[in-house]
């Protein structure tokens, strides 16, 4: 640990103390080594902290500047500060007891005056990250590049009408993949940033989408060339900052990947608040990606039901994490992906200790969801009710249709003979919901 120069002095390693714990700086449900469905919790959940929110979030909003009290942010030279910040970040990760973190290139290192200078800055910080990874065993879940903050990306990066914005973004992603590889990153994420449009009149949507695919193919080719084995992810988000983003939701992204021959290389990184912006529950997104074989990783957060943008709050709703973990277990888990807290403390929660409360709450909420989902699966009551609902499909007619041996003609003959279909049975939604509540 950081010893004399601790940033989070007075806070020790967060321990599992069980549901009766007295301290609020303890886990009540997340017991890293406790075995669920044959695997330790930490391997099911693979928690990661987002470098951008936890260590670069200032609390600024459109109405006012940052509010966060971060006493360690006291170095005038941005590169020196970046290196010092790595010590703080790893002190936090270690005390929290997570196995992973995620970053954008520009979160960890400052942009320089030229591309070469930015790359050099990044190398300096990556040296520091690498040392701390080796010291602690904490790993990089995925890396990514910030292709949305700089004015050069005002119209997007891979989908920009300016070809040199595309070229610069390509150079940036090349470097980001290299450092992700160097740090042993388990994955690399594409989030669209500004890849979308504000107005269709000035937009050639076909050309922009073709360019986005070209860009991803170049990334896949380069990964192959250098032997980067990490999983690529595409992260859906329907809007914000653009009015429409091309990576709208899981179904749209999967269609894009299949259209352009990327389906073997890229999976989904699904974020709760992005799902709600798309008019879906995260359960829908997980189920959709899971059934299509594209379930990759999760960006964990939650929105506010009364606020219509990406509020990126920490998840505290056990019902929701139960839904999520039920789908995740059903489709065989997330590894090499994980659960990355793409979430930020509120502007009003400006003390360093709030970072702990936020992450502890999120981790416990997912651990509870995992335990409840596993209990539901062990018991099988929900699965049995679903099977009953589809029982007619297990009869001879259903089996023949599913096997592909029936046709419109043969089915017409069958129904002409019967005159009317068999009566439908109740959907029993309320029963399902009551049964689920018995586990909570
Ligand atoms: C923004 C996205 C972003 C990605 C990484 O809304 O969630 O944080 O996860 O670029
Ligand atoms: Ni995200
Ligand atoms: Ni987001």
Short mmCIF file of C-alpha atoms and ligand atoms in Angstrom, two decimals:
data_model
loop_
_atom_site.label_atom_id
_atom_site.label_comp_id
_atom_site.label_asym_id
_atom_site.label_seq_id
_atom_site.Cartn_x
_atom_site.Cartn_y
_atom_site.Cartn_z
CA UNK A 1 0.00 0.00 0.00
CA UNK A 2 1.02 3.59 -0.37
CA UNK A 3 2.27 4.03 3.22
CA UNK A 4 3.24 7.51 4.33
CA UNK A 5 1.87 9.18 1.20
CA UNK A 6 -1.56 7.63 1.32
CA UNK A 7 -4.24 9.55 -0.55
CA UNK A 8 -6.99 7.68 1.27
CA UNK A 9 -5.46 7.81 4.74
CA UNK A 10 -7.58 6.23 7.43
CA UNK A 11 -9.23 3.81 5.01
CA UNK A 12 -7.80 0.29 4.98
CA UNK A 13 -8.46 -2.67 2.78
CA UNK A 14 -12.24 -3.12 2.42
CA UNK A 15 -13.18 -6.52 3.84
CA UNK A 16 -16.14 -8.84 3.60
CA UNK A 17 -17.92 -8.66 6.94
CA UNK A 18 -21.27 -10.19 6.01
CA UNK A 19 -24.81 -8.77 6.14
CA UNK A 20 -24.49 -7.90 9.84
CA UNK A 21 -21.37 -5.74 9.32
CA UNK A 22 -21.25 -2.63 11.50
CA UNK A 23 -18.97 -0.55 9.28
CA UNK A 24 -20.24 1.03 6.07
CA UNK A 25 -16.72 0.63 4.67
CA UNK A 26 -17.16 -3.15 4.44
CA UNK A 27 -18.76 -5.60 2.05
CA UNK A 28 -21.97 -7.21 3.21
CA UNK A 29 -22.40 -9.48 0.19
CA UNK A 30 -19.30 -9.36 -1.98
CA UNK A 31 -17.11 -12.15 -0.65
CA UNK A 32 -14.46 -12.45 -3.37
CA UNK A 33 -13.56 -16.10 -2.80
CA UNK A 34 -17.02 -17.44 -1.92
CA UNK A 35 -18.01 -20.05 -4.47
CA UNK A 36 -21.22 -19.63 -6.49
CA UNK A 37 -22.11 -22.16 -9.20
CA UNK A 38 -18.64 -23.65 -8.88
CA UNK A 39 -16.69 -20.39 -9.28
CA UNK A 40 -15.49 -17.71 -6.85
CA UNK A 41 -17.56 -14.54 -6.91
CA UNK A 42 -14.59 -12.52 -8.11
CA UNK A 43 -14.39 -14.65 -11.28
CA UNK A 44 -18.09 -14.26 -12.01
CA UNK A 45 -18.09 -10.52 -11.47
CA UNK A 46 -14.62 -9.43 -12.61
CA UNK A 47 -15.15 -5.92 -11.24
CA UNK A 48 -13.33 -3.01 -12.85
CA UNK A 49 -13.05 0.67 -11.93
CA UNK A 50 -13.30 3.30 -14.69
CA UNK A 51 -10.23 5.50 -14.61
CA UNK A 52 -12.10 8.37 -16.26
CA UNK A 53 -14.88 8.67 -13.72
CA UNK A 54 -13.00 7.68 -10.56
CA UNK A 55 -9.77 9.60 -11.12
CA UNK A 56 -10.58 12.24 -13.77
CA UNK A 57 -14.16 13.10 -12.86
CA UNK A 58 -14.31 16.65 -11.52
CA UNK A 59 -18.03 17.00 -10.97
CA UNK A 60 -18.31 19.71 -13.63
CA UNK A 61 -21.73 20.01 -15.26
CA UNK A 62 -23.22 22.46 -17.80
CA UNK A 63 -24.11 24.83 -14.96
CA UNK A 64 -20.88 24.95 -13.03
CA UNK A 65 -17.31 23.82 -12.60
CA UNK A 66 -15.92 20.82 -10.77
CA UNK A 67 -16.55 20.33 -7.06
CA UNK A 68 -14.47 17.24 -6.25
CA UNK A 69 -12.01 17.54 -3.38
CA UNK A 70 -8.97 15.63 -4.57
CA UNK A 71 -6.08 16.85 -2.42
CA UNK A 72 -3.55 14.87 -4.45
CA UNK A 73 -4.30 16.94 -7.61
CA UNK A 74 -1.58 19.46 -6.77
CA UNK A 75 1.11 19.02 -9.41
CA UNK A 76 1.48 21.84 -11.95
CA UNK A 77 3.10 19.72 -14.65
CA UNK A 78 0.36 17.61 -16.28
CA UNK A 79 2.64 14.67 -17.04
CA UNK A 80 4.05 14.58 -13.51
CA UNK A 81 0.50 14.79 -12.20
CA UNK A 82 -0.53 11.92 -14.46
CA UNK A 83 2.19 9.69 -13.05
CA UNK A 84 1.41 10.67 -9.47
CA UNK A 85 -2.27 9.99 -10.09
CA UNK A 86 -1.42 6.39 -11.01
CA UNK A 87 -0.18 5.88 -7.44
CA UNK A 88 -3.47 7.21 -6.10
CA UNK A 89 -5.48 5.08 -8.50
CA UNK A 90 -3.71 1.89 -7.50
CA UNK A 91 -3.99 2.70 -3.82
CA UNK A 92 -7.74 2.95 -4.39
CA UNK A 93 -7.98 -0.22 -6.51
CA UNK A 94 -5.98 -2.18 -3.95
CA UNK A 95 -7.95 -0.96 -0.95
CA UNK A 96 -11.21 -1.66 -2.74
CA UNK A 97 -10.03 -5.14 -3.72
CA UNK A 98 -11.05 -5.09 -7.38
CA UNK A 99 -9.17 -7.15 -9.94
CA UNK A 100 -9.40 -4.75 -12.88
CA UNK A 101 -9.54 -1.21 -14.21
CA UNK A 102 -10.35 0.35 -17.61
CA UNK A 103 -9.05 3.53 -19.23
CA UNK A 104 -9.06 5.81 -22.25
CA UNK A 105 -5.63 6.88 -23.50
CA UNK A 106 -6.32 10.51 -22.62
CA UNK A 107 -7.59 9.73 -19.09
CA UNK A 108 -4.25 8.37 -18.01
CA UNK A 109 -1.90 10.70 -19.91
CA UNK A 110 -2.18 14.29 -21.13
CA UNK A 111 -2.43 15.07 -24.81
CA UNK A 112 0.74 16.74 -26.11
CA UNK A 113 1.20 19.41 -28.78
CA UNK A 114 1.71 16.76 -31.47
CA UNK A 115 0.76 13.13 -31.94
CA UNK A 116 4.36 12.08 -31.25
CA UNK A 117 4.37 14.01 -27.98
CA UNK A 118 1.03 12.49 -26.93
CA UNK A 119 2.41 9.03 -27.63
CA UNK A 120 5.49 9.81 -25.56
CA UNK A 121 3.38 11.03 -22.65
CA UNK A 122 1.34 7.87 -22.83
CA UNK A 123 4.46 5.70 -22.73
CA UNK A 124 5.65 7.44 -19.56
CA UNK A 125 2.35 6.79 -17.78
CA UNK A 126 2.08 3.25 -19.09
CA UNK A 127 5.46 2.53 -17.47
CA UNK A 128 3.94 3.57 -14.15
CA UNK A 129 0.74 1.57 -14.76
CA UNK A 130 2.78 -1.49 -15.64
CA UNK A 131 4.83 -1.27 -12.44
CA UNK A 132 1.73 -1.03 -10.29
CA UNK A 133 0.06 -3.89 -12.15
CA UNK A 134 3.08 -6.07 -11.50
CA UNK A 135 3.23 -5.03 -7.85
CA UNK A 136 -0.48 -5.61 -7.14
CA UNK A 137 -1.62 -8.20 -9.68
CA UNK A 138 -4.46 -5.85 -10.70
CA UNK A 139 -5.17 -6.15 -14.42
CA UNK A 140 -6.48 -4.08 -17.29
CA UNK A 141 -9.96 -5.28 -18.29
CA UNK A 142 -9.95 -3.17 -21.43
CA UNK A 143 -8.38 -0.12 -22.94
CA UNK A 144 -9.90 2.42 -25.31
CA UNK A 145 -9.11 5.71 -27.02
CA UNK A 146 -10.80 9.04 -26.44
CA UNK A 147 -12.01 9.95 -29.94
CA UNK A 148 -14.54 12.56 -28.85
CA UNK A 149 -13.06 15.34 -26.67
CA UNK A 150 -10.64 17.05 -29.06
CA UNK A 151 -12.05 19.63 -31.55
CA UNK A 152 -10.52 17.48 -34.32
CA UNK A 153 -13.37 15.06 -33.58
CA UNK A 154 -16.11 17.67 -33.65
CA UNK A 155 -17.84 15.76 -36.50
CA UNK A 156 -16.85 12.33 -35.20
CA UNK A 157 -13.66 10.35 -35.72
CA UNK A 158 -14.09 7.27 -37.94
CA UNK A 159 -17.27 8.84 -39.36
CA UNK A 160 -15.92 12.36 -39.81
CA UNK A 161 -16.36 14.10 -43.18
CA UNK A 162 -12.73 15.20 -42.66
CA UNK A 163 -10.47 12.35 -43.80
CA UNK A 164 -7.58 13.51 -41.59
CA UNK A 165 -9.72 13.23 -38.48
CA UNK A 166 -10.17 9.59 -39.50
CA UNK A 167 -6.42 9.19 -40.08
CA UNK A 168 -5.52 10.78 -36.74
CA UNK A 169 -8.05 8.57 -34.96
CA UNK A 170 -6.52 5.53 -36.65
CA UNK A 171 -3.08 6.53 -35.35
CA UNK A 172 -4.52 7.06 -31.88
CA UNK A 173 -6.25 3.67 -31.80
CA UNK A 174 -3.11 1.95 -33.13
CA UNK A 175 -1.20 3.31 -30.15
CA UNK A 176 -4.04 2.55 -27.72
CA UNK A 177 -4.09 -1.09 -28.86
CA UNK A 178 -0.32 -1.29 -28.47
CA UNK A 179 -0.39 -0.05 -24.88
CA UNK A 180 -3.39 -2.24 -24.08
CA UNK A 181 -1.39 -5.19 -25.34
CA UNK A 182 1.68 -4.14 -23.39
CA UNK A 183 -0.41 -3.98 -20.21
CA UNK A 184 -1.87 -7.43 -20.87
CA UNK A 185 -5.36 -5.96 -21.41
CA UNK A 186 -8.10 -8.57 -21.74
CA UNK A 187 -10.00 -6.43 -24.23
CA UNK A 188 -10.35 -3.25 -26.26
CA UNK A 189 -13.58 -1.22 -26.49
CA UNK A 190 -15.01 0.88 -29.28
CA UNK A 191 -17.54 3.35 -28.03
CA UNK A 192 -18.83 5.58 -30.78
CA UNK A 193 -18.20 8.89 -29.05
CA UNK A 194 -19.40 11.31 -31.69
CA UNK A 195 -19.93 8.66 -34.39
CA UNK A 196 -23.43 9.66 -35.43
CA UNK A 197 -25.21 12.77 -36.66
CA UNK A 198 -27.03 15.89 -35.50
CA UNK A 199 -28.79 16.45 -38.82
CA UNK A 200 -29.43 14.11 -41.75
CA UNK A 201 -29.47 16.90 -44.37
CA UNK A 202 -25.70 17.38 -44.08
CA UNK A 203 -24.89 13.70 -43.50
CA UNK A 204 -24.02 10.86 -45.87
CA UNK A 205 -25.05 8.08 -43.50
CA UNK A 206 -24.04 5.25 -45.85
CA UNK A 207 -20.56 6.65 -46.38
CA UNK A 208 -20.05 7.31 -42.67
CA UNK A 209 -21.15 3.81 -41.71
CA UNK A 210 -18.86 2.30 -44.35
CA UNK A 211 -15.99 4.31 -42.90
CA UNK A 212 -16.73 3.12 -39.38
CA UNK A 213 -16.55 -0.47 -40.62
CA UNK A 214 -13.28 0.23 -42.46
CA UNK A 215 -11.89 1.65 -39.24
CA UNK A 216 -12.84 -1.41 -37.20
CA UNK A 217 -11.40 -3.74 -39.84
CA UNK A 218 -8.10 -1.85 -39.66
CA UNK A 219 -8.11 -2.31 -35.88
CA UNK A 220 -8.81 -6.03 -36.21
CA UNK A 221 -6.07 -6.38 -38.87
CA UNK A 222 -3.57 -4.51 -36.75
CA UNK A 223 -4.38 -6.59 -33.68
CA UNK A 224 -3.71 -9.69 -35.75
CA UNK A 225 -0.47 -8.25 -37.07
CA UNK A 226 0.95 -7.56 -33.60
CA UNK A 227 -0.59 -10.63 -31.97
CA UNK A 228 -2.99 -8.77 -29.67
CA UNK A 229 -5.36 -11.47 -28.43
CA UNK A 230 -7.74 -9.29 -26.39
CA UNK A 231 -11.47 -9.31 -27.13
CA UNK A 232 -12.82 -6.33 -29.10
CA UNK A 233 -16.06 -4.79 -27.84
CA UNK A 234 -18.57 -2.43 -29.41
CA UNK A 235 -20.53 -0.38 -26.86
CA UNK A 236 -24.06 0.65 -27.84
CA UNK A 237 -25.44 4.08 -26.99
CA UNK A 238 -28.34 5.63 -28.90
CA UNK A 239 -27.75 9.33 -28.30
CA UNK A 240 -25.67 11.86 -26.35
CA UNK A 241 -23.60 13.61 -27.43
CA UNK A 242 -25.10 13.16 -30.92
CA UNK A 243 -28.81 13.22 -31.61
CA UNK A 244 -28.36 9.80 -33.17
CA UNK A 245 -25.39 7.47 -32.68
CA UNK A 246 -24.71 4.64 -35.11
CA UNK A 247 -24.10 2.20 -32.23
CA UNK A 248 -27.74 2.67 -31.13
CA UNK A 249 -28.44 -0.59 -29.26
CA UNK A 250 -27.34 -4.24 -29.26
CA UNK A 251 -29.55 -5.20 -32.20
CA UNK A 252 -28.29 -2.28 -34.31
CA UNK A 253 -24.65 -2.98 -33.45
CA UNK A 254 -24.95 -6.69 -34.18
CA UNK A 255 -26.56 -5.90 -37.52
CA UNK A 256 -23.69 -3.53 -38.29
CA UNK A 257 -21.07 -6.12 -37.35
CA UNK A 258 -22.71 -8.81 -39.48
CA UNK A 259 -23.26 -6.48 -42.43
CA UNK A 260 -19.57 -5.62 -42.54
CA UNK A 261 -18.11 -9.04 -41.72
CA UNK A 262 -16.92 -8.12 -38.22
CA UNK A 263 -19.03 -10.61 -36.28
CA UNK A 264 -16.17 -12.99 -35.54
CA UNK A 265 -14.03 -10.27 -33.99
CA UNK A 266 -16.27 -8.00 -31.95
CA UNK A 267 -18.70 -8.58 -29.05
CA UNK A 268 -20.96 -6.22 -27.14
CA UNK A 269 -20.06 -4.12 -24.12
CA UNK A 270 -23.49 -3.31 -22.69
CA UNK A 271 -24.15 -0.31 -20.45
CA UNK A 272 -27.28 -0.02 -18.34
CA UNK A 273 -27.92 3.69 -18.77
CA UNK A 274 -27.36 3.41 -22.54
CA UNK A 275 -29.96 0.65 -22.69
CA UNK A 276 -32.53 2.87 -20.97
CA UNK A 277 -31.71 5.75 -23.35
CA UNK A 278 -32.51 3.33 -26.20
CA UNK A 279 -35.87 2.54 -24.59
CA UNK A 280 -34.77 -0.88 -23.35
CA UNK A 281 -34.12 -2.46 -20.01
CA UNK A 282 -30.58 -3.76 -19.60
CA UNK A 283 -32.14 -7.22 -19.27
CA UNK A 284 -33.33 -6.86 -22.87
CA UNK A 285 -29.88 -5.88 -24.10
CA UNK A 286 -28.19 -8.76 -22.26
CA UNK A 287 -30.76 -11.25 -23.50
CA UNK A 288 -30.53 -9.99 -27.06
CA UNK A 289 -26.74 -10.05 -27.17
CA UNK A 290 -26.66 -13.36 -25.30
CA UNK A 291 -29.06 -15.17 -27.62
CA UNK A 292 -27.04 -13.94 -30.62
CA UNK A 293 -23.71 -15.04 -29.13
CA UNK A 294 -22.43 -11.48 -28.72
CA UNK A 295 -22.42 -11.07 -24.93
CA UNK A 296 -19.03 -9.57 -24.08
CA UNK A 297 -18.78 -7.22 -21.13
CA UNK A 298 -20.86 -4.87 -18.99
CA UNK A 299 -20.54 -1.18 -18.17
CA UNK A 300 -22.40 -1.06 -14.88
CA UNK A 301 -24.33 2.00 -13.85
CA UNK A 302 -27.92 3.18 -13.72
CA UNK A 303 -29.93 6.16 -14.88
CA UNK A 304 -32.50 8.21 -13.04
CA UNK A 305 -36.04 7.41 -14.11
CA UNK A 306 -36.91 11.10 -14.07
CA UNK A 307 -33.85 12.37 -15.95
CA UNK A 308 -33.46 11.69 -19.65
CA UNK A 309 -29.70 11.64 -20.11
CA UNK A 310 -26.72 9.44 -19.23
CA UNK A 311 -26.50 10.20 -15.48
CA UNK A 312 -24.06 7.28 -14.91
CA UNK A 313 -25.10 6.67 -11.31
CA UNK A 314 -23.84 3.74 -9.30
CA UNK A 315 -26.20 0.74 -9.37
CA UNK A 316 -28.05 0.13 -6.10
CA UNK A 317 -31.13 -1.73 -7.32
CA UNK A 318 -30.94 -5.44 -6.41
CA UNK A 319 -33.91 -6.31 -8.62
CA UNK A 320 -32.02 -4.98 -11.63
CA UNK A 321 -28.73 -6.72 -10.80
CA UNK A 322 -30.69 -9.94 -10.25
CA UNK A 323 -32.10 -9.63 -13.77
CA UNK A 324 -28.62 -8.91 -15.10
CA UNK A 325 -26.88 -11.76 -13.31
CA UNK A 326 -29.65 -14.18 -14.28
CA UNK A 327 -29.04 -13.42 -17.97
CA UNK A 328 -25.25 -13.40 -17.55
CA UNK A 329 -25.26 -16.84 -15.87
CA UNK A 330 -27.69 -18.14 -18.45
CA UNK A 331 -25.32 -17.26 -21.30
CA UNK A 332 -22.22 -18.68 -19.64
CA UNK A 333 -20.72 -15.63 -17.90
CA UNK A 334 -18.71 -12.61 -19.01
CA UNK A 335 -15.04 -13.65 -19.01
CA UNK A 336 -12.83 -12.36 -20.59
CA UNK A 337 -15.20 -9.40 -20.08
CA UNK A 338 -16.29 -8.16 -16.68
CA UNK A 339 -18.36 -5.62 -14.81
CA UNK A 340 -16.85 -2.18 -15.23
CA UNK A 341 -18.33 0.60 -13.09
CA UNK A 342 -18.82 3.22 -15.78
CA UNK A 343 -20.39 5.36 -13.07
CA UNK A 344 -19.61 8.57 -11.25
CA UNK A 345 -20.27 9.92 -7.79
CA UNK A 346 -22.73 12.80 -7.74
CA UNK A 347 -21.40 16.34 -7.96
CA UNK A 348 -22.58 16.79 -4.39
CA UNK A 349 -20.60 13.73 -3.18
CA UNK A 350 -17.25 15.44 -3.44
CA UNK A 351 -15.12 13.82 -0.74
CA UNK A 352 -12.65 11.02 -1.54
CA UNK A 353 -14.47 8.60 0.79
CA UNK A 354 -17.54 8.86 -1.46
CA UNK A 355 -15.59 6.95 -4.13
CA UNK A 356 -15.46 4.04 -1.69
CA UNK A 357 -19.13 4.20 -0.72
CA UNK A 358 -20.09 4.29 -4.38
CA UNK A 359 -18.03 1.28 -5.45
CA UNK A 360 -18.75 -0.79 -2.33
CA UNK A 361 -22.47 -0.26 -2.93
CA UNK A 362 -22.20 -1.24 -6.57
CA UNK A 363 -20.16 -4.35 -5.81
CA UNK A 364 -22.51 -5.49 -3.05
CA UNK A 365 -25.53 -4.89 -5.26
CA UNK A 366 -24.06 -7.12 -7.97
CA UNK A 367 -22.94 -9.75 -5.46
CA UNK A 368 -26.49 -9.95 -4.13
CA UNK A 369 -27.84 -10.16 -7.65
CA UNK A 370 -25.43 -13.01 -8.35
CA UNK A 371 -26.44 -14.95 -5.23
CA UNK A 372 -30.15 -14.48 -5.90
CA UNK A 373 -29.85 -15.40 -9.59
CA UNK A 374 -27.87 -18.52 -8.69
CA UNK A 375 -30.52 -19.52 -6.12
CA UNK A 376 -33.24 -19.06 -8.73
CA UNK A 377 -31.33 -21.22 -11.18
CA UNK A 378 -30.60 -23.92 -8.60
CA UNK A 379 -34.27 -24.10 -7.71
CA UNK A 380 -35.43 -24.01 -11.33
CA UNK A 381 -38.93 -22.71 -10.53
CA UNK A 382 -38.80 -19.89 -13.08
CA UNK A 383 -37.31 -22.13 -15.74
CA UNK A 384 -40.08 -24.65 -15.10
CA UNK A 385 -42.79 -21.99 -15.44
CA UNK A 386 -41.27 -20.81 -18.72
CA UNK A 387 -41.14 -24.37 -20.03
CA UNK A 388 -44.80 -24.87 -19.08
CA UNK A 389 -45.70 -21.76 -21.02
CA UNK A 390 -44.17 -23.26 -24.16
CA UNK A 391 -45.36 -26.82 -23.46
CA UNK A 392 -47.37 -27.03 -26.69
CA UNK A 393 -44.15 -26.61 -28.66
CA UNK A 394 -42.87 -29.82 -27.08
CA UNK A 395 -45.78 -31.77 -28.57
CA UNK A 396 -45.54 -33.55 -31.95
CA UNK A 397 -46.68 -30.55 -34.05
CA UNK A 398 -44.30 -28.09 -32.35
CA UNK A 399 -41.42 -30.52 -32.70
CA UNK A 400 -42.08 -30.96 -36.41
CA UNK A 401 -42.23 -27.17 -37.01
CA UNK A 402 -39.01 -26.59 -35.07
CA UNK A 403 -37.34 -29.39 -37.00
CA UNK A 404 -38.36 -27.69 -40.26
CA UNK A 405 -40.51 -30.49 -41.66
CA UNK A 406 -43.77 -28.49 -41.81
CA UNK A 407 -44.93 -25.87 -44.32
CA UNK A 408 -47.76 -23.37 -44.79
CA UNK A 409 -49.60 -26.00 -46.84
CA UNK A 410 -49.26 -28.80 -44.28
CA UNK A 411 -50.24 -26.45 -41.45
CA UNK A 412 -53.27 -25.24 -43.38
CA UNK A 413 -54.32 -28.88 -43.85
CA UNK A 414 -53.90 -29.50 -40.10
CA UNK A 415 -55.95 -26.46 -39.10
CA UNK A 416 -58.66 -27.10 -41.69
CA UNK A 417 -59.02 -30.52 -40.11
CA UNK A 418 -59.19 -29.09 -36.55
CA UNK A 419 -61.25 -26.02 -37.43
CA UNK A 420 -59.85 -23.94 -34.52
CA UNK A 421 -56.59 -23.79 -32.58
CA UNK A 422 -56.35 -25.11 -29.01
CA UNK A 423 -57.22 -22.59 -26.29
CA UNK A 424 -54.34 -20.39 -25.05
CA UNK A 425 -53.20 -20.55 -21.43
CA UNK A 426 -52.56 -17.62 -19.07
CA UNK A 427 -49.19 -15.82 -19.26
CA UNK A 428 -49.08 -15.75 -15.43
CA UNK A 429 -46.89 -12.66 -15.32
CA UNK A 430 -48.02 -11.82 -11.79
CA UNK A 431 -47.21 -15.35 -10.63
CA UNK A 432 -43.73 -15.08 -12.17
CA UNK A 433 -43.18 -11.75 -10.45
CA UNK A 434 -44.37 -13.11 -7.12
CA UNK A 435 -42.11 -16.13 -7.40
CA UNK A 436 -39.11 -13.87 -8.14
CA UNK A 437 -39.92 -11.81 -5.06
CA UNK A 438 -39.70 -14.93 -2.90
CA UNK A 439 -35.93 -15.01 -3.59
CA UNK A 440 -35.27 -11.35 -2.78
C1 LIG B 1 -19.93 7.05 -22.55
C2 LIG B 1 -19.38 5.70 -22.60
C3 LIG B 1 -17.87 5.64 -22.42
C4 LIG B 1 -17.34 4.30 -22.85
C5 LIG B 1 -15.87 4.28 -23.05
O1 LIG B 1 -21.12 7.27 -22.39
O2 LIG B 1 -20.03 4.91 -21.67
O3 LIG B 1 -17.54 5.92 -21.10
O4 LIG B 1 -17.67 3.30 -21.94
O5 LIG B 1 -15.47 5.15 -24.06
NI1 LIG B 2 -19.51 2.99 -21.09
NI1 LIG B 3 -22.20 6.02 -20.63
#
